[in-house]
Coordinates of C-alpha atoms in Angstrom, one line a residue:
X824 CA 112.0 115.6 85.5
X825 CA 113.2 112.9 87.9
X826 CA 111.8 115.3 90.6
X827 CA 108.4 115.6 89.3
X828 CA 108.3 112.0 88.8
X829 CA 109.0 111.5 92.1
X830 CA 106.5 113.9 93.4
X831 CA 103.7 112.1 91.0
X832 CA 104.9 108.8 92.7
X833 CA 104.4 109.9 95.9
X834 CA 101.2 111.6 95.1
X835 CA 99.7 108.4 93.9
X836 CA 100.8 106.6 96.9
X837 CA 99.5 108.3 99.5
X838 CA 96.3 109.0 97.1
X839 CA 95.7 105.1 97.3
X840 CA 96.8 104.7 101.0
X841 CA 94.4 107.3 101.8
X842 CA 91.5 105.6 99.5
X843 CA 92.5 101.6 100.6
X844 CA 91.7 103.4 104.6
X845 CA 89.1 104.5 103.5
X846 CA 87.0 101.9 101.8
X847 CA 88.1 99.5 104.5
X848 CA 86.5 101.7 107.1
X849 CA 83.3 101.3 104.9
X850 CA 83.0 98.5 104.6
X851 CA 83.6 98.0 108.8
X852 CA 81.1 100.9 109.2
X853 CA 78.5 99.1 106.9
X854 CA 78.8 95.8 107.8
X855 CA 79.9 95.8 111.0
X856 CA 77.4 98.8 112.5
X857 CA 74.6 98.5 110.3
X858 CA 74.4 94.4 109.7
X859 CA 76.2 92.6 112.8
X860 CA 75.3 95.0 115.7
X861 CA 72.3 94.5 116.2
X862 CA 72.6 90.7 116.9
X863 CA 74.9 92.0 119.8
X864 CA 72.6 94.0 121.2
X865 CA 69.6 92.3 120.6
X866 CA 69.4 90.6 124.1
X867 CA 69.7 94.6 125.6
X868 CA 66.9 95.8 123.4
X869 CA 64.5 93.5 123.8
X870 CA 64.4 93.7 127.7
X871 CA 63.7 97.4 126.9
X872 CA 61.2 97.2 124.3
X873 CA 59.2 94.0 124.3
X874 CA 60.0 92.1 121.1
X875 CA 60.4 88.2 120.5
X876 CA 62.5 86.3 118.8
X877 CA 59.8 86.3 115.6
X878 CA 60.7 89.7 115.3
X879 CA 64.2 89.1 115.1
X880 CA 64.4 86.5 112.8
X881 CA 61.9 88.8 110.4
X882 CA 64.2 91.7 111.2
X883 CA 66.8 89.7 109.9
X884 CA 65.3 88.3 107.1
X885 CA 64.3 91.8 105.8
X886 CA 68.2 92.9 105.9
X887 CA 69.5 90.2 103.9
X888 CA 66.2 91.2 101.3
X889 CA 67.5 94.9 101.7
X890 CA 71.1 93.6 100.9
X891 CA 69.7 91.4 97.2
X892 CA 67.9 95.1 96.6
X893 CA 70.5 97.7 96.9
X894 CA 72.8 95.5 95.2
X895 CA 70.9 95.7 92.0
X896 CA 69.8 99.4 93.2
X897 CA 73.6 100.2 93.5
X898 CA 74.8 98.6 90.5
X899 CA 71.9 100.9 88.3
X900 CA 72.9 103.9 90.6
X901 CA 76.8 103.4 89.8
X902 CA 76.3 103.1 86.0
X903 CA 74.1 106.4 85.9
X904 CA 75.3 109.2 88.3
X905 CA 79.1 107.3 89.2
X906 CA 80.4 105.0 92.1
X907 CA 82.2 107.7 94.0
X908 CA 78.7 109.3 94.5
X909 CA 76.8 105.8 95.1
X910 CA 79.7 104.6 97.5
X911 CA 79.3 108.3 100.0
X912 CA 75.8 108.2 99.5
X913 CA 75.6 104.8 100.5
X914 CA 78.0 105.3 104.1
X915 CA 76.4 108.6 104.9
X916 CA 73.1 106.8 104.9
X917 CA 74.0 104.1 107.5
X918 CA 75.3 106.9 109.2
X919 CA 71.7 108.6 109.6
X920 CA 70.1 105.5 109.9
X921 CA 72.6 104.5 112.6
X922 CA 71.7 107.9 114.5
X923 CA 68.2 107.6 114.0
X924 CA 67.7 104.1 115.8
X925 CA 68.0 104.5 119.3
X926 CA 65.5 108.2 118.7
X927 CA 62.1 105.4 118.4
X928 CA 60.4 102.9 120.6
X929 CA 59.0 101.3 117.7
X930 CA 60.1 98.3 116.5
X931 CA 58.5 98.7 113.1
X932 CA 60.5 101.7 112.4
X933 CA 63.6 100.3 113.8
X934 CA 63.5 97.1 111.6
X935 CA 62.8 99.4 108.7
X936 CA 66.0 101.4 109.3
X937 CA 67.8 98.3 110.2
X938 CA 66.6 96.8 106.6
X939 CA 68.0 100.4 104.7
X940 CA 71.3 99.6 106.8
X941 CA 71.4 96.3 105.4
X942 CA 71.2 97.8 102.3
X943 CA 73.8 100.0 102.5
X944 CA 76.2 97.0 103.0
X945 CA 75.8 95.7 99.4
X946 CA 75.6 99.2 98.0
X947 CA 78.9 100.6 99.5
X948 CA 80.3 97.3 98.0
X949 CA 79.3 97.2 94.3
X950 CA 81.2 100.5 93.3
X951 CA 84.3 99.1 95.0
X952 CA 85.9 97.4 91.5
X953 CA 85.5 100.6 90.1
X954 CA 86.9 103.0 92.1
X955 CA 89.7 100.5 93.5
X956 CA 90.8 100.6 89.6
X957 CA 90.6 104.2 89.4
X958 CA 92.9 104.6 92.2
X959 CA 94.8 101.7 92.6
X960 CA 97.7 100.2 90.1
X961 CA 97.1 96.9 88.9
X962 CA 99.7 94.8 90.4
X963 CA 98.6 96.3 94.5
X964 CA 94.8 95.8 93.9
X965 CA 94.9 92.3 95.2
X966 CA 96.4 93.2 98.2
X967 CA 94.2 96.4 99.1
X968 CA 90.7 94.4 98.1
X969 CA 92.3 91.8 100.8
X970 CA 92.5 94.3 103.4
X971 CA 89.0 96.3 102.5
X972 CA 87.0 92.6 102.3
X973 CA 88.9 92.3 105.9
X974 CA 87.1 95.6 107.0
X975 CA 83.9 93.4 108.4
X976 CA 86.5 91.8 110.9
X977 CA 87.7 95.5 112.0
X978 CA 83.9 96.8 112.6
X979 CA 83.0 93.4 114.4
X980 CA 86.1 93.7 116.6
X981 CA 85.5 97.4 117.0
X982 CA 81.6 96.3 118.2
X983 CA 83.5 93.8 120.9
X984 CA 85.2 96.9 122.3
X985 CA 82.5 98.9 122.9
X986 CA 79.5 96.4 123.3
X987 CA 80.6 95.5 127.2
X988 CA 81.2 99.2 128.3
X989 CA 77.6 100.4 127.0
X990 CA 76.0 97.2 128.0
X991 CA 76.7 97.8 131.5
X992 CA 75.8 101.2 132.0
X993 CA 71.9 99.9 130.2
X994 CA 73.6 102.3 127.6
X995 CA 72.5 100.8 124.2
X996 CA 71.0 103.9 122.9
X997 CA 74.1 105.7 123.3
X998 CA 76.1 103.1 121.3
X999 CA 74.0 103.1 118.6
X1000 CA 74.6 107.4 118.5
X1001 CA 78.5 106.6 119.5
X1002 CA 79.0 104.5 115.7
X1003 CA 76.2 106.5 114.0
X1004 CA 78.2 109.7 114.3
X1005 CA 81.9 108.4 113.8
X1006 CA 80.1 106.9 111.1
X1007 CA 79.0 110.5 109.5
X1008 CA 82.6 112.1 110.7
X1009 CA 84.1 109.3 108.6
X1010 CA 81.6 110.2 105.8
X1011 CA 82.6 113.6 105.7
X1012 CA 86.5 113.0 105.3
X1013 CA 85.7 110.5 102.4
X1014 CA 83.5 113.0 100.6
X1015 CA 86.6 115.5 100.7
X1016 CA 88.8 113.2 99.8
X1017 CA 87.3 111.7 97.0
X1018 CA 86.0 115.0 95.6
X1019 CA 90.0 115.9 95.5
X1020 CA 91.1 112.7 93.8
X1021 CA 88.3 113.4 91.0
X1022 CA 86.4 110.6 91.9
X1023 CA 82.7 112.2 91.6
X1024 CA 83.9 112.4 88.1
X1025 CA 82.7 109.7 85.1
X1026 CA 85.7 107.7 84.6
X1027 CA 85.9 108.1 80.9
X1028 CA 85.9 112.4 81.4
X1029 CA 89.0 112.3 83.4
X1030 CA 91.0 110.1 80.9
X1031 CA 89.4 111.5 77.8
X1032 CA 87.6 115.0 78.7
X1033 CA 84.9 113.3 76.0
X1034 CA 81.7 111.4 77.7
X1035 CA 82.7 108.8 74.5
X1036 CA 85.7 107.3 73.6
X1037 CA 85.9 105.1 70.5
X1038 CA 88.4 103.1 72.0
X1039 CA 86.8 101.7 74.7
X1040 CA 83.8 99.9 76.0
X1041 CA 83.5 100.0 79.5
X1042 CA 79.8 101.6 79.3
X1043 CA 76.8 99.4 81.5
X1044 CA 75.7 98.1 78.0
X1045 CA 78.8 96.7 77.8
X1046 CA 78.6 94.8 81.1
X1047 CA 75.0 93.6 81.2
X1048 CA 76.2 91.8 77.9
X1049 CA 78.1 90.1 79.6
X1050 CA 75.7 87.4 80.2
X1051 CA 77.4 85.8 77.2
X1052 CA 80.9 85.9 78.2
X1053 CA 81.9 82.7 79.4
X1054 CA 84.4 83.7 82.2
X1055 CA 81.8 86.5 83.9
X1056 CA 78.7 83.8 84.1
X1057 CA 81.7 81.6 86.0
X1058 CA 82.3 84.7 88.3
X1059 CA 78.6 84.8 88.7
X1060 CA 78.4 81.3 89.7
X1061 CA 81.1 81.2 92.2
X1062 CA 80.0 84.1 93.8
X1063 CA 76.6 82.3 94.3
X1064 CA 78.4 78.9 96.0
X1065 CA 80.5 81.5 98.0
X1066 CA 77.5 82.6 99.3
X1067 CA 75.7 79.2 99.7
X1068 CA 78.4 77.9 101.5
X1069 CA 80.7 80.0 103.2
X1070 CA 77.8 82.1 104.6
X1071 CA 76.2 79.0 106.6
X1072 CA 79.0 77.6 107.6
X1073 CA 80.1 80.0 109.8
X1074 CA 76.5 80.7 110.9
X1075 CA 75.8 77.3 111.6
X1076 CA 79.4 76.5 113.3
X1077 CA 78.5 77.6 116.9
X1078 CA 75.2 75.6 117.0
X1079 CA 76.8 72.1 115.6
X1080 CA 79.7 72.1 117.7
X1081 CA 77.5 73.0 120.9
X1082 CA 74.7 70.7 120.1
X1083 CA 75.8 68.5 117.6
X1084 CA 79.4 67.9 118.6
X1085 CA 78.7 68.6 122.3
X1086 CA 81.6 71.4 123.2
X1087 CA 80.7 73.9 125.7
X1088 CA 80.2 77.7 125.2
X1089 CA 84.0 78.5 126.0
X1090 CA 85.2 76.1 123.4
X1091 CA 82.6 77.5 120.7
X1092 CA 83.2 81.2 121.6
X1093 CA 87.3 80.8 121.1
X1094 CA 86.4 79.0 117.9
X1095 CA 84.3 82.1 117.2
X1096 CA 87.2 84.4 118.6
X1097 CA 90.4 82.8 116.5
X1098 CA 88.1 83.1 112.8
X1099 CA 87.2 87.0 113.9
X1100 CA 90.9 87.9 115.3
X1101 CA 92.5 85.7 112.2
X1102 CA 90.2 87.5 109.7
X1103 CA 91.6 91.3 110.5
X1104 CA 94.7 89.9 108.8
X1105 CA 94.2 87.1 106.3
X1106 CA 92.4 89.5 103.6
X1107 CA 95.4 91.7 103.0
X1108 CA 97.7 88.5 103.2
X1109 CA 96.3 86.9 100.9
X1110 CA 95.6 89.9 98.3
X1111 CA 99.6 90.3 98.9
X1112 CA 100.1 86.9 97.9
X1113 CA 97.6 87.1 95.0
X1114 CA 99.5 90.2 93.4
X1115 CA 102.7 87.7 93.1
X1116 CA 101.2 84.1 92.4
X1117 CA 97.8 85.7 90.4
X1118 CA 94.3 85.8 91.9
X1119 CA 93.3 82.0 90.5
X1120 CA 96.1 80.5 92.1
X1121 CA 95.1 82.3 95.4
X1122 CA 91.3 81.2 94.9
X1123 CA 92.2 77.5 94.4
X1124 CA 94.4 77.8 97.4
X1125 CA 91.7 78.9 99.7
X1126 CA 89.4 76.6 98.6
X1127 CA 91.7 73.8 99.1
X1128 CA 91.7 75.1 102.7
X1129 CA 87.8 75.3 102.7
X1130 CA 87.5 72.0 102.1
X1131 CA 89.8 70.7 104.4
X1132 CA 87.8 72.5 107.0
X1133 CA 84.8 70.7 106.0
X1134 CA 86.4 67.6 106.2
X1135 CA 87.7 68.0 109.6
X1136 CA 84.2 69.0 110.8
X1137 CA 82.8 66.0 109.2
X1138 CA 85.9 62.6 109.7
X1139 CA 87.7 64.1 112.8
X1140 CA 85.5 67.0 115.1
X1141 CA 87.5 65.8 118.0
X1142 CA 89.8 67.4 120.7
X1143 CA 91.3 70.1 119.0
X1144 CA 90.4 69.5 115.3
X1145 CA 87.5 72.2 115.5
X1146 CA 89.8 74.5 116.2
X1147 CA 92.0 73.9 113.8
X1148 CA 88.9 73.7 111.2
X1149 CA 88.4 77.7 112.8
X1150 CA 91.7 78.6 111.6
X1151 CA 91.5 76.9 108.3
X1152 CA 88.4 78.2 107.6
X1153 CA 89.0 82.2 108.9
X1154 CA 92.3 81.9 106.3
X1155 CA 90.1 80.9 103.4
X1156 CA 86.7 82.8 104.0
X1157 CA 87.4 86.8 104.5
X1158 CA 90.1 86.6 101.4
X1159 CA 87.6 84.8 99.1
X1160 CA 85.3 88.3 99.3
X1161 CA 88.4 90.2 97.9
X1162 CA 89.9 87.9 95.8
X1163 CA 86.5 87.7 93.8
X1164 CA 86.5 91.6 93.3
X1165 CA 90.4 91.7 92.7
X1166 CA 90.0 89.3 89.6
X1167 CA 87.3 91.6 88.0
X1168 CA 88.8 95.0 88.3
X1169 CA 91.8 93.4 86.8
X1170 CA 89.8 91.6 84.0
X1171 CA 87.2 94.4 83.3
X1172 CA 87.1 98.7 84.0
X1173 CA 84.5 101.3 83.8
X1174 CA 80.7 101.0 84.4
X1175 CA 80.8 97.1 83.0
X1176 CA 83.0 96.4 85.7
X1177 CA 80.2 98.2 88.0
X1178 CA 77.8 95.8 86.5
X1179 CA 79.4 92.7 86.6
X1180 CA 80.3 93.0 90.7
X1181 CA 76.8 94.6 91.3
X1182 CA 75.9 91.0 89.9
X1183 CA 78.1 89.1 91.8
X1184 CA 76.9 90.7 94.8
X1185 CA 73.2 89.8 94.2
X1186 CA 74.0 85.8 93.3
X1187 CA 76.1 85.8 96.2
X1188 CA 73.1 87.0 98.6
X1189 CA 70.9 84.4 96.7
X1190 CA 73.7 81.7 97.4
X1191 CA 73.6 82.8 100.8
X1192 CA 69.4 82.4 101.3
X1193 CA 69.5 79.1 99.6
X1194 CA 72.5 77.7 101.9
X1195 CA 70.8 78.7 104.6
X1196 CA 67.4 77.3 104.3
X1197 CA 69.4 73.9 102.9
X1198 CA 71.6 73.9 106.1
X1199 CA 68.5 73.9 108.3
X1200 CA 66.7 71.6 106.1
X1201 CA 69.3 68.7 106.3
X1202 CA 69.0 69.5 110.5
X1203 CA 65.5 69.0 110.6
X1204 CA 66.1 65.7 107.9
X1205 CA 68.6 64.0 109.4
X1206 CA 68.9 65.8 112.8
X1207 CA 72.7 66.6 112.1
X1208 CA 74.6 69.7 110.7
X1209 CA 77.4 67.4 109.7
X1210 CA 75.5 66.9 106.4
X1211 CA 75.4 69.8 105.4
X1212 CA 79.4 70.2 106.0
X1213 CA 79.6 67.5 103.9
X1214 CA 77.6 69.5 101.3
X1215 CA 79.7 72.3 101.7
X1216 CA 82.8 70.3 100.7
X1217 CA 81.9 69.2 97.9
X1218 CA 80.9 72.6 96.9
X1219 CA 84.7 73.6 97.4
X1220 CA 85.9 71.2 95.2
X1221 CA 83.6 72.9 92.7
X1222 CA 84.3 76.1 93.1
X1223 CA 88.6 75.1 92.8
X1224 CA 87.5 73.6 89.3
X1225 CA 85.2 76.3 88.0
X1226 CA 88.4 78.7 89.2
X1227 CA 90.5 76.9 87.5
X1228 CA 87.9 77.5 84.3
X1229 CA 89.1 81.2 84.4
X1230 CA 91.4 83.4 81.9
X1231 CA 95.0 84.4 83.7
X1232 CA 93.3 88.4 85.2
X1233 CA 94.1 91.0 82.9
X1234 CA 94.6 88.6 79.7
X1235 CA 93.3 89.7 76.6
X1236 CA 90.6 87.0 76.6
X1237 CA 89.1 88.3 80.1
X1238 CA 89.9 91.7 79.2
X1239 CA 86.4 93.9 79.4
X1240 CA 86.2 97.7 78.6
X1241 CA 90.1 98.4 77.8
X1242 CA 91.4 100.5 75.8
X1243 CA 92.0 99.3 72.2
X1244 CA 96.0 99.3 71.0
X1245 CA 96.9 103.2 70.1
X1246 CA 99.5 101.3 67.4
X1247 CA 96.6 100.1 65.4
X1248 CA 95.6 101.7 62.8
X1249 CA 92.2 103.5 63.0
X1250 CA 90.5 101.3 60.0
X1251 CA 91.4 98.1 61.6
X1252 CA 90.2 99.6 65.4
X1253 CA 87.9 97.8 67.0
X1254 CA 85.8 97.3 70.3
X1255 CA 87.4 94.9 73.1
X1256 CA 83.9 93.7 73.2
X1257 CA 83.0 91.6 70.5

């Protein structure tokens, strides 16, 4: 007995190493080849084939409206055929889009595939909650959606790696083939993989062998009512400040402390540098330290160090202080992205989990568009980022209170889609759901 115990333990632990690899190397492949590579090659590609900087800010405006519609595409996809299937779907077709970029001349089909692969970015994400709580016990998921939101660090740094050697060589096609294919050969292990953990199987067949169970509600019904549970519309709304300010800051950080601040390039690209390098590790960290202390606890604490970045950008951008703000800020930002997921998939299961992080992912892209456009529309007011830094740290403080607004994860009152009590009687059995 103690044997086969043993044997299931080990089993299940190298079953979630395997999957936690995995999904990080996702979400590096997805984000890191198919939405921030381009901007490092961008310079290389348009010597070669013509294009201006018009096209590049419409290319990139078409892969954050590619990113709003897989998100809701993925979230109807996951509730209908499963997230396994949407998640390997989703990588294998960055892959192919990945391979098929550097075949054309054109720049209309290439901003059309890079569009898809923005896509893929948001689609490979929403099914995470779901499969992370298939696979994963409840008191490791914090750390492993730590280390998977980390994964975009891990593709960027890979892009670092292999940007300079191509570059030189007037090689850029051949990097685009180099990720494309690791991307598929990576594809191709998952599918295995998954297919022998049962994850192509519904959720509710391999606990029940019934497509229904009576004591549960985790169908997509279940989570697009959600709307009226107070904690989930919070969810909803902090995703969409993360997106309004976290995504700006960091793309407005470079350009404030060269031209508003006056540091030179070196100083702005070791800012850069520390949040990249600091972000491969601060994901899992915190997830480990959210699995001890609880996901809210962790949330407030990186929010109490994303406004203290602010506020150093703002009082004191002097000397050193920026980078310090860097540091602050790279500690904060990548575990926010897992910490969010981490607090559904131990609040809700099933296809209403699906649904309520395909949601998040959609306010968090509209949070991003509107940050954006208000970051550049306090420069052109005022002819300073600094205000919108000021903006953003009052948004902080916010988002710490609306956290603090939350259930404790995995309380009875944020529970969504469990499992009813098998000690209650069937007469008196009833939906977690009300």
């Amino acid at each position: 007995m103690n044997t086969k115990q043993s044997n299931g333990n080990r089993s299940h632990a190298i079953a979630g190493f395997a999957t936690t690899v995995l999904l990080t190397s996702f979400v590096a492949a997805t984000y890191g080849f198919g939405f921030y590579l381009f901007a490092q090659l961008v310079t290389d590609m348009r010597r070669d084939l013509g294009f201006d900087y018009t096209v590049v800010g419409t290319i990139t405006a078409a892969g954050q409206l590619g990113f709003l519609v897989f998100a809701l595409l993925g979230t109807w996809l996951s509730t209908r055929i499963g997230g396994g299937q949407v998640m390997i779907g989703s990588v294998a077709l960055c892959g192919v889009c990945l391979v098929l970029l550097p075949v054309t001349d054109s720049i209309v089909l290439i901003a059309v595939l890079l569009t898809i692969m923005g896509g893929t970015a948001a689609s490979v994400y929403v099914p995470l909650v779901e499969v992370v709580g298939r696979v994963i016990d409840f008191r490791h998921r914090g750390k492993v959606l730590g280390l998977v939101s980390s994964g975009t660090s891990y593709g960027v740094v890979v892009n670092s790696m292999l940007v300079p050697g191509f570059v030189q060589d007037d090689n850029w096609r051949g990097l685009w083939y180099s990720v494309g294919f690791g991307t598929l050969m990576v594809t191709a292990v998952a599918a295995f993989t998954f297919h022998r953990l049962g994850l192509f199987r519904r959720e509710e067949d391999v606990a029940t062998g019934t497509p229904d169970d009576a004591g549960k509600d985790d169908s997509a019904r279940a989570g697009w009512r959600m709307v009226l549970v107070r904690w989930v519309v919070i969810v909803w709304t902090i995703k969409f400040l993360n997106g309004f300010a976290c995504m700006p800051f960091q793309n407005y950080l470079s350009p404030y402390l060269r031209e508003g601040l006056g540091f030179d390039i070196d100083f702005a690209a070791q800012v850069w540098g520390t949040i990249g390098v600091i972000g491969m590790f601060a994901g899992f960290a915190v997830g480990w330290l959210s699995d001890r202390i609880g996901v809210r606890a962790s949330l407030v604490m990186c929010y109490a160090l994303f406004f203290t970045s602010s506020v150093l950008l703002v009082l004191a951008p002097v000397g050193f202080l920026p980078m310090v703000s860097g540091v602050l800020f790279a500690l904060a930002f990548y575990p926010i992205y897992g910490l969010v997921p981490a607090y559904v998939s131990k609040s809700a299961s099933g296809a209403a989990a699906t649904v309520i992080f395909g949601v998040t992912n959609v306010t968090q892209g509209v949070g991003g568009i509107v940050g954006n456009y208000t970051a550049g529309f306090l420069k052109n007011v005022t002819g300073d980022f600094m205000w919108y830094y000021v903006v953003v740290a009052v948004v902080a403080v916010i988002l710490g209170f609306l956290t603090l607004q939350l259930p404790r994860e995995g309380s009875e009152e944020s529970a969504i889609g469990k499992k009813a009590p098998t000690t209650v009687p069937r007469k008196e059995a009833a939906p977690s759901v009300s």
